[in-house]
Tab-separated table of C-alpha atoms in Angstrom:
chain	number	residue	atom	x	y	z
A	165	UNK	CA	42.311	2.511	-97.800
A	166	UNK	CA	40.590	2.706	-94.335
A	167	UNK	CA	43.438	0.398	-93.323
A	168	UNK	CA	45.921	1.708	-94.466
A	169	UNK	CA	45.061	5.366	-93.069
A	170	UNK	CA	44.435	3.723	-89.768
A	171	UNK	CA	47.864	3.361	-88.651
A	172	UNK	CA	48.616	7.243	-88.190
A	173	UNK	CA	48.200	7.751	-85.219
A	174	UNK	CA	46.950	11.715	-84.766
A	175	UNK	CA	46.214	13.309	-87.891
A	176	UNK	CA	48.354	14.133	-91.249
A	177	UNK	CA	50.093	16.668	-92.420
A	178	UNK	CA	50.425	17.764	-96.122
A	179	UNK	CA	53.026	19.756	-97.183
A	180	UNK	CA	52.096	21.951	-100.080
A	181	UNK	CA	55.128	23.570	-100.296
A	182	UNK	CA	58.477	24.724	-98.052
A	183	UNK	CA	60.393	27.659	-98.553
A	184	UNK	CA	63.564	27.062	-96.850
A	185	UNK	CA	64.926	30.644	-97.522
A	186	UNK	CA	67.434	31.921	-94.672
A	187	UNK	CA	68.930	34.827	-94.965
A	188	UNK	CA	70.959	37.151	-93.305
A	189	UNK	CA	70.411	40.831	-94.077
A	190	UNK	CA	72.771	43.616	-93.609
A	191	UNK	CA	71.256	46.039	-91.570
A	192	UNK	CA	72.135	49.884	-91.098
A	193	UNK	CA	76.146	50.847	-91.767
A	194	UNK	CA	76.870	50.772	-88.254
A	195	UNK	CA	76.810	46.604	-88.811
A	196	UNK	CA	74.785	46.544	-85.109
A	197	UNK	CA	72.576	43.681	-86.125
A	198	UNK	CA	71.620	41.761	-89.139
A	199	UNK	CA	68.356	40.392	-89.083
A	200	UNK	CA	67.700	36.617	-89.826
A	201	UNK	CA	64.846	36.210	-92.795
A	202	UNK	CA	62.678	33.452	-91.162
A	203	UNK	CA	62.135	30.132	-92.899
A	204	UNK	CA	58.201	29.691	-93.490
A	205	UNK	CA	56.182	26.073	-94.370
A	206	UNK	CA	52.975	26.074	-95.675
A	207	UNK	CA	51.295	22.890	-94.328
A	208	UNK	CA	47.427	22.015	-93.950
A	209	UNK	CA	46.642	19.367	-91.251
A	210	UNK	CA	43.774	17.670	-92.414
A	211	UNK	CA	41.618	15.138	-90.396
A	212	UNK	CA	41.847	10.872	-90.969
A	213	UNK	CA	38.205	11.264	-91.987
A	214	UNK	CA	38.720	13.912	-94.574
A	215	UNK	CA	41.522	11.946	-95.818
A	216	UNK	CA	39.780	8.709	-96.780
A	217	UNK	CA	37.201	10.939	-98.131
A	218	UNK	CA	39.709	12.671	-100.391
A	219	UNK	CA	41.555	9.556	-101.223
A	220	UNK	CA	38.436	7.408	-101.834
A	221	UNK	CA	38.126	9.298	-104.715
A	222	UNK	CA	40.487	7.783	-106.724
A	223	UNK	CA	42.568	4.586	-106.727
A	224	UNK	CA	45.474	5.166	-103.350
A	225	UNK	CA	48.022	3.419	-105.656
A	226	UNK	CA	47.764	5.778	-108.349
A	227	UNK	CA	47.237	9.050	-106.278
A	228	UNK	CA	50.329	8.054	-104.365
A	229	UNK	CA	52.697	7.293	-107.537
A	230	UNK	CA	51.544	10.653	-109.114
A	231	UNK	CA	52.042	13.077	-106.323
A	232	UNK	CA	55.078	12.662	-105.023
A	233	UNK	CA	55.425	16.450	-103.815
A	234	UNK	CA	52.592	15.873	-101.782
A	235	UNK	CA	53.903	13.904	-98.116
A	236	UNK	CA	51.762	12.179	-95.893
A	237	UNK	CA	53.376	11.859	-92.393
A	238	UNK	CA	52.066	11.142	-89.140
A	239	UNK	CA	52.602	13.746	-86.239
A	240	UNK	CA	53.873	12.131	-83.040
A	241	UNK	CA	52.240	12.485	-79.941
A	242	UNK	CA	54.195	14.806	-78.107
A	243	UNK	CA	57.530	14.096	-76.457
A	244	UNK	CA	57.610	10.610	-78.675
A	245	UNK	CA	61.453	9.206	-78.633
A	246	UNK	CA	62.688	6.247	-80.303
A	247	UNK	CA	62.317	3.432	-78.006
A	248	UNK	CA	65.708	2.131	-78.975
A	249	UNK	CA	67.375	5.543	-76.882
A	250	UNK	CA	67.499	6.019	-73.425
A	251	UNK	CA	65.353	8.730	-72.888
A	252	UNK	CA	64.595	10.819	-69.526
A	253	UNK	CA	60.790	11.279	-67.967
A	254	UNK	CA	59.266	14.362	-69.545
A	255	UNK	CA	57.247	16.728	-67.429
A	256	UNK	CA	53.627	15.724	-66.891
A	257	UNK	CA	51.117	17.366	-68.635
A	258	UNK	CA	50.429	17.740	-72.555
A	259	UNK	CA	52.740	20.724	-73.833
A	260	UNK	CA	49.430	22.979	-73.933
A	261	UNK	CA	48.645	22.054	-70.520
A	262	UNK	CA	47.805	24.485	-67.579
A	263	UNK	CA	50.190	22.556	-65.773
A	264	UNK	CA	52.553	22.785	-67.911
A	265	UNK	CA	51.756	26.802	-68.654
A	266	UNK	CA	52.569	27.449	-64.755
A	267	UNK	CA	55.749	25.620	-65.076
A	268	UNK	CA	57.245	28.227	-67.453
A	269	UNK	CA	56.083	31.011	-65.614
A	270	UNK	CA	57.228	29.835	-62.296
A	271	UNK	CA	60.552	29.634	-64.332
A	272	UNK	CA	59.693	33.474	-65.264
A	273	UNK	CA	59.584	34.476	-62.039
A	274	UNK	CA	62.595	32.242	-59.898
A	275	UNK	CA	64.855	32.802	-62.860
A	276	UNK	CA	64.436	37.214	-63.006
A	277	UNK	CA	67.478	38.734	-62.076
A	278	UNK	CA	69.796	35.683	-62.905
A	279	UNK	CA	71.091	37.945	-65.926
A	280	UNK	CA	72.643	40.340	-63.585
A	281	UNK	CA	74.698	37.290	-62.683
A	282	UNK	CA	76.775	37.219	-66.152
A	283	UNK	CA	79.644	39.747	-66.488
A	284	UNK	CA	80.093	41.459	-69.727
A	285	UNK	CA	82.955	40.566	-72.182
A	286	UNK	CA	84.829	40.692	-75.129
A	287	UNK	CA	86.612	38.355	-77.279
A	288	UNK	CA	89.376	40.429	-80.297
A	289	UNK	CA	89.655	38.248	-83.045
A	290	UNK	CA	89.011	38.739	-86.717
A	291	UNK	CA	86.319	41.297	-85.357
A	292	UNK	CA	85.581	41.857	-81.510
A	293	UNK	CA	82.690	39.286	-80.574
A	294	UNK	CA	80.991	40.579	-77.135
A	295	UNK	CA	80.022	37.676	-74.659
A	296	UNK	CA	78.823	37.115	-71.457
A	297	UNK	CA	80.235	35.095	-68.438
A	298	UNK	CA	78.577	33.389	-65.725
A	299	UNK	CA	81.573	32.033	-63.021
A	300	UNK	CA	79.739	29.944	-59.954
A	301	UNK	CA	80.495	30.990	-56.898
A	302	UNK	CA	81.873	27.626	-55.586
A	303	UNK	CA	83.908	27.022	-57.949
A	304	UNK	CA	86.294	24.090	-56.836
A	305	UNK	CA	88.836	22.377	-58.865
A	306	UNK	CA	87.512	21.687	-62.483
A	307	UNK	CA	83.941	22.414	-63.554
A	308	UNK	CA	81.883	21.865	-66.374
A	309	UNK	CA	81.064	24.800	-68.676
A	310	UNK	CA	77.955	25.158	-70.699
A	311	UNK	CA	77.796	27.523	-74.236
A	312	UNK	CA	74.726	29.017	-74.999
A	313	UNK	CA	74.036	29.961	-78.788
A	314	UNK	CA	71.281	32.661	-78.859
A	315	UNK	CA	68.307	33.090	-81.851
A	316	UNK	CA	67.630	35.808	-83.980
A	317	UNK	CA	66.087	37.705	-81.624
A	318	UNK	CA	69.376	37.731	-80.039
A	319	UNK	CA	71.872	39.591	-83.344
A	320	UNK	CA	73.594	42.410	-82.886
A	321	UNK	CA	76.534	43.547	-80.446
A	322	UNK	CA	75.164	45.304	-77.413
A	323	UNK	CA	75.980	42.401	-75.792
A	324	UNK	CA	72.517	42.511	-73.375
A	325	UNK	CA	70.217	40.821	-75.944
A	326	UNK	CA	71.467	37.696	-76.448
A	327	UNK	CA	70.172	36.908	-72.973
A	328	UNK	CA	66.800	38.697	-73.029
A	329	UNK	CA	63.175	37.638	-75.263
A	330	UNK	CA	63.591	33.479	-75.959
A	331	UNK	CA	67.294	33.506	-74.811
A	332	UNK	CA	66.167	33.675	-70.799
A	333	UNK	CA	65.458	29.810	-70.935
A	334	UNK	CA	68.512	28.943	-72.057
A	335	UNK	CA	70.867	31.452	-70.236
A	336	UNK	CA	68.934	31.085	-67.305
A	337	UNK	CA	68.323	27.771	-66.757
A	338	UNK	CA	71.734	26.682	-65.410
A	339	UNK	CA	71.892	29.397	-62.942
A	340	UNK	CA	68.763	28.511	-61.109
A	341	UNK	CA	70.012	28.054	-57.352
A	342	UNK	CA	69.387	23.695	-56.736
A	343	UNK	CA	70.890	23.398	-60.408
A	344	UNK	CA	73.855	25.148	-59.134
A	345	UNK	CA	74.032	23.567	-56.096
A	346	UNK	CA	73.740	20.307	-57.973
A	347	UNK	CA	75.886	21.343	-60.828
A	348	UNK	CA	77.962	24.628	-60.073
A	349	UNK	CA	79.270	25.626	-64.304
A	350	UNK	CA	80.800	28.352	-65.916
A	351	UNK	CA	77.970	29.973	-68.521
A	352	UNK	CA	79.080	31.920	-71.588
A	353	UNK	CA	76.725	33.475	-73.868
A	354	UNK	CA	78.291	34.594	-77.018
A	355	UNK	CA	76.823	37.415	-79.216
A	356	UNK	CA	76.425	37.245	-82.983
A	357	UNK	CA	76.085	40.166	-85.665
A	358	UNK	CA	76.166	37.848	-88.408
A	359	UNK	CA	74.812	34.447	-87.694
A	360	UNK	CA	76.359	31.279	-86.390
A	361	UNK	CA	77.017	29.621	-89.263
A	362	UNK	CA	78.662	30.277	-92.987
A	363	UNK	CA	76.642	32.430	-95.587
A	364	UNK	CA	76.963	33.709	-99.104
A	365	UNK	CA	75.754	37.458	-98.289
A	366	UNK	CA	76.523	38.436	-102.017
A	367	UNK	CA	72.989	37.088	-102.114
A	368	UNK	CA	70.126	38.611	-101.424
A	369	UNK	CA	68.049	36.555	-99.268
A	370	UNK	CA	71.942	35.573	-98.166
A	371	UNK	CA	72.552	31.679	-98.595
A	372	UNK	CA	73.354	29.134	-96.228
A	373	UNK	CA	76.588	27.536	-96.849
A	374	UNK	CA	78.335	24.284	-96.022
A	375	UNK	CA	81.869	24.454	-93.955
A	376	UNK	CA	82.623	26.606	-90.566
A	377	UNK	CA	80.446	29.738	-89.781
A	378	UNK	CA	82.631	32.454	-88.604
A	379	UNK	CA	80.798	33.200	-86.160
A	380	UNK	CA	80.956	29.787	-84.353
A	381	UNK	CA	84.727	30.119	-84.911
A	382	UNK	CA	84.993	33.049	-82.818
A	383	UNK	CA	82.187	31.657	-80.208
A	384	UNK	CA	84.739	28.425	-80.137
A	385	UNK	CA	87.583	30.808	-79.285
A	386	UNK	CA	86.083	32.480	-76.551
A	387	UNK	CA	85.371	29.026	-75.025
A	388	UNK	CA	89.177	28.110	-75.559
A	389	UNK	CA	90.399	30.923	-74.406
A	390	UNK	CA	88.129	30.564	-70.797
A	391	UNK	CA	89.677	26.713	-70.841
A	392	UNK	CA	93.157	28.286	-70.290
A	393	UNK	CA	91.713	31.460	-67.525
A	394	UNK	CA	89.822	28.980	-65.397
A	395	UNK	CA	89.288	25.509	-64.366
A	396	UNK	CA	87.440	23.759	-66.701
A	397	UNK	CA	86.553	20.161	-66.941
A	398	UNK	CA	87.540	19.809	-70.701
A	399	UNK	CA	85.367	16.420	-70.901
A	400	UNK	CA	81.946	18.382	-69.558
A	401	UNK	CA	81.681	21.414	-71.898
A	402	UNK	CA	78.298	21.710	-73.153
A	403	UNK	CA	76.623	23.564	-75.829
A	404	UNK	CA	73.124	24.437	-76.131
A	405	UNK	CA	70.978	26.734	-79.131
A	406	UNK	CA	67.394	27.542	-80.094
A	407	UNK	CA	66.260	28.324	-83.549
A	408	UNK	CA	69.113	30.433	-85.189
A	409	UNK	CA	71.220	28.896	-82.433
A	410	UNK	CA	70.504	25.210	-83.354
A	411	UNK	CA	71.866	25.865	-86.370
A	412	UNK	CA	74.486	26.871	-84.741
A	413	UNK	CA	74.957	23.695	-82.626
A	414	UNK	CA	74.151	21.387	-85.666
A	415	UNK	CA	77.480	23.251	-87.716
A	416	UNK	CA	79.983	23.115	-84.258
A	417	UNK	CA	78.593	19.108	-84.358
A	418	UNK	CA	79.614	18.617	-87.947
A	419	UNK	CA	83.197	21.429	-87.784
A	420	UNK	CA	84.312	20.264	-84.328
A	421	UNK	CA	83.634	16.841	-83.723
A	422	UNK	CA	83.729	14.833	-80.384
A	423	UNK	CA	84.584	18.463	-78.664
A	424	UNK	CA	81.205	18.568	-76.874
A	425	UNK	CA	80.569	16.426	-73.761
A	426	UNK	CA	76.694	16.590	-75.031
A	427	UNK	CA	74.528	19.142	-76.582
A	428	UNK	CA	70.864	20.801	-76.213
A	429	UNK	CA	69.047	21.844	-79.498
A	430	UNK	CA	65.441	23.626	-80.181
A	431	UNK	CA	64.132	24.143	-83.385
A	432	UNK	CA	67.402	24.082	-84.810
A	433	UNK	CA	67.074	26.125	-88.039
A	434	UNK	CA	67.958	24.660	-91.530
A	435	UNK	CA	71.528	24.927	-92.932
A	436	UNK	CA	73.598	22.736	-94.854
A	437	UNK	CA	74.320	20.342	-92.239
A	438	UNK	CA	72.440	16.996	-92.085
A	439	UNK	CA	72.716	16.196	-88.403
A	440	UNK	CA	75.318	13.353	-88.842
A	441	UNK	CA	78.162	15.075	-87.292
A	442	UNK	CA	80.290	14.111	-84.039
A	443	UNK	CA	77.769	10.840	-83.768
A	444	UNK	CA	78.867	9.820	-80.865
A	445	UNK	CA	78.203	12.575	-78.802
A	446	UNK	CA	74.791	13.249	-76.689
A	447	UNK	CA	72.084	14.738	-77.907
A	448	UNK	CA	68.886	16.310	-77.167
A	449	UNK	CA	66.851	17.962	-79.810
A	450	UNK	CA	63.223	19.498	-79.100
A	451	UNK	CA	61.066	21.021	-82.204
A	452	UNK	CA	57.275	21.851	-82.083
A	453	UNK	CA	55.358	19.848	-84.823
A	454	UNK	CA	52.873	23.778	-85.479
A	455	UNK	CA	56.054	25.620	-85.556
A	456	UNK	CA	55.571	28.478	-88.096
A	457	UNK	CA	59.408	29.551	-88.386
A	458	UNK	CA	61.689	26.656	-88.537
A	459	UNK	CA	59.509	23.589	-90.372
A	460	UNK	CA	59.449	20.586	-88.237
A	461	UNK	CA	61.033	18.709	-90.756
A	462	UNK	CA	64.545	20.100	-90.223
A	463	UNK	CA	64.602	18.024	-87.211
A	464	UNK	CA	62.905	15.005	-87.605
A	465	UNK	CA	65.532	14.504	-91.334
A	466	UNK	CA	68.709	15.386	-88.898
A	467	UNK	CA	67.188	13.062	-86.440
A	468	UNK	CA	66.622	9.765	-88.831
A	469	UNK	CA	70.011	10.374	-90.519
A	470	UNK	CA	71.651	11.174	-87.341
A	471	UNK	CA	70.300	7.616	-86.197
A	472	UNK	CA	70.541	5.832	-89.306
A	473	UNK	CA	74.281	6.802	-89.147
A	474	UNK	CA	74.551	4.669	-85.764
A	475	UNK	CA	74.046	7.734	-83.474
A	476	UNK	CA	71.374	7.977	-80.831
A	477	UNK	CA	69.776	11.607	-80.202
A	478	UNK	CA	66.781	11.741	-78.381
A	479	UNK	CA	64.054	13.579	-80.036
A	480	UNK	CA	61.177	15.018	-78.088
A	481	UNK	CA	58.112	16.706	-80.745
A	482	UNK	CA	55.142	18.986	-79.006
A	483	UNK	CA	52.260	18.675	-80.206
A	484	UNK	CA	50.373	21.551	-81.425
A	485	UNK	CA	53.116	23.545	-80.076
A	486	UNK	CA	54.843	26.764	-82.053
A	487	UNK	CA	58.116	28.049	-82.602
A	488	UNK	CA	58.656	30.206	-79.857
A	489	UNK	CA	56.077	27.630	-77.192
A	490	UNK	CA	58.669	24.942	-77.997
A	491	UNK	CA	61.439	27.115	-76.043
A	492	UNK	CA	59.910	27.450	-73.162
A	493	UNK	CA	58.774	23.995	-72.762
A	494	UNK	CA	62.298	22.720	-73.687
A	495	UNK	CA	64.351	24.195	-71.339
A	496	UNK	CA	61.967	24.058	-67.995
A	497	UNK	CA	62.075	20.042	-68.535
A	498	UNK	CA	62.896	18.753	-64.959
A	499	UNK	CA	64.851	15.955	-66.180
A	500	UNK	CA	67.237	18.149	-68.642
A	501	UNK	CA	70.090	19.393	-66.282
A	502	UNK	CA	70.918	16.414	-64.888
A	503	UNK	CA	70.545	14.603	-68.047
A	504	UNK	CA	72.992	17.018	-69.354
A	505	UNK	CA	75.615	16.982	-66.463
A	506	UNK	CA	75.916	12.912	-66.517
A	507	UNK	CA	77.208	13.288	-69.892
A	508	UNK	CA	81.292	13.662	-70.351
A	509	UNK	CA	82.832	13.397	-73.297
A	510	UNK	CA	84.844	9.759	-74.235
């Protein structure tokens, strides 16, 4: 039993029991926000020691064939990739590090004020969507474009808060001056009263549903509709999400294949889609393995179908990291921009 214990690596997790609940809830009559129910796992990380002590106590074989609702897995150290994909340097530090700490705020501080950069917007479709537009100031011939799906935090239609709270790392980041001297892009930030992808709101919590969400219909129309206004490298568009906004980027994946040049996702929240869709293109996806919203497991199943499917996302875990300390260490990766830039689409 010792030996077999032996090869995790860090510790185990047991999952008692996961409530993957999502729901969308319908707020006051003025429809200004809905308000994302968040998903919540119940796990208890339990030491190697305590394990063989617990498992000692009966034969492995038969504990093992008679608790199947009970998962051992080992917890990667963090920012462990596959070493099959061709994965960029991560910053140095462990994710709890002070150096990496005073990376994010550093990012705080440079990126304040980059918001007032974005113009405000509005796409009139089957409802108006409000969105906001970053143009560089160099613009030259055609230029990439990068999509930013906001989280929760983000619903409504005042078209401000989709870049404020978690959204500044992945508004901002692409405005920072050397990344736009490096890579001058268009930015749009779409905003979302109603989620990103499909649900049955009939039902109270709402349910998640398989097909197109409406709302990245719309978002996809807005970016269409900036293809034809400026000049747009239609083989470098980008798309990027955190939490409600993975999901987001996992449904455009699977609804609008091989559109995307490459895409960014952080604790992508759990829908209906099973990470297999547009294989081929480039992906990034970073998830906290103590993240109390989102259960780590919603990546790391997209990620092992995605590459038992022939695809080849990298996947970068934090250890002892939470849902909204995954953000921040996600998007203030040195090696992300240009990682994403050197991707075009086939």
């Amino acid at each position: 039993m010792r030996k077999f214990l032996a090869q995790f690596p860090l510790q185990f997790v047991i999952s008692t029991k996961v409530a993957t609940d999502s729901s969308v809830q319908s707020s006051t009559s003025t429809g200004l926000a809905r308000k994302l129910q968040r998903e919540e796992s119940s796990m208890r990380l339990i030491t190697r020691r305590e394990a063989v002590r617990w498992l000692s106590s009966a034969s492995a074989a038969a504990w093992l064939a008679g608790h199947t609702a009970l998962q051992f897995e080992s917890a990667p150290a963090f920012g462990e990739r596959s070493p099959e994909d061709s994965s960029p340097s991560l910053a140095s530090g462990a994710p709890t590090s002070p150096e990496r700490m005073a990376l994010i705020e550093a990012f705080r501080k440079r990126s304040e004020g980059l918001q007032n950069k974005f113009e405000a917007r509005t796409h009139k479709s089957d409802w108006e969507m409000p969105y906001r537009l970053f143009r560089p100031e160099a613009a030259r011939g055609k230029i990439p474009l990068v999509m930013y799906l906001h989280g929760s935090g983000g619903l409504g239609d005042d078209n401000l808060k989709q870049l404020a709270f978690g959204n500044i790392f992945g508004t901002r980041l692409w405005l920072l001056p050397e990344n736009q001297r490096a890579f001058p892009c268009y930015v749009v930030a779409p905003q979302t009263d109603r989620g990103w992808i499909r649900y049955d709101f009939s039902q109270q919590p709402a349910k998640e549903l398989p097909g197109f969400g409406d709302g990245n219909r719309l978002a996809l129309e807005i970016v269409d509709s900036l293809g034809c206004e400026f000049g747009i490298d239609e083989r470098r568009i980008y798309v990027a999400g955190n939490s409600m906004g993975g999901a987001g980027v996992w449904n455009m994946l699977g609804n609008r294949p091989n559109f995307f040049a490459a895409a960014v996702i952080c604790c992508g929240g759990v829908s209906p889609d099973d990470g297999t869709g547009s294989i081929e293109t480039a992906l990034w996806d970073f998830h906290g393995d103590a993240d109390e919203v989102v259960p780590v497991s919603s990546s790391r199943n997209r990620i092992a179908a995605r590459r038992k499917a022939g695809g080849h996302p990298i996947y970068t875990e934090y250890a002892r990291v939470d849902h909204n300390g995954a953000t921040g260490l996600a998007f203030t990766e040195p090696a992300l921009p240009k990682w994403v830039f050197s991707q075009r689409r086939k």
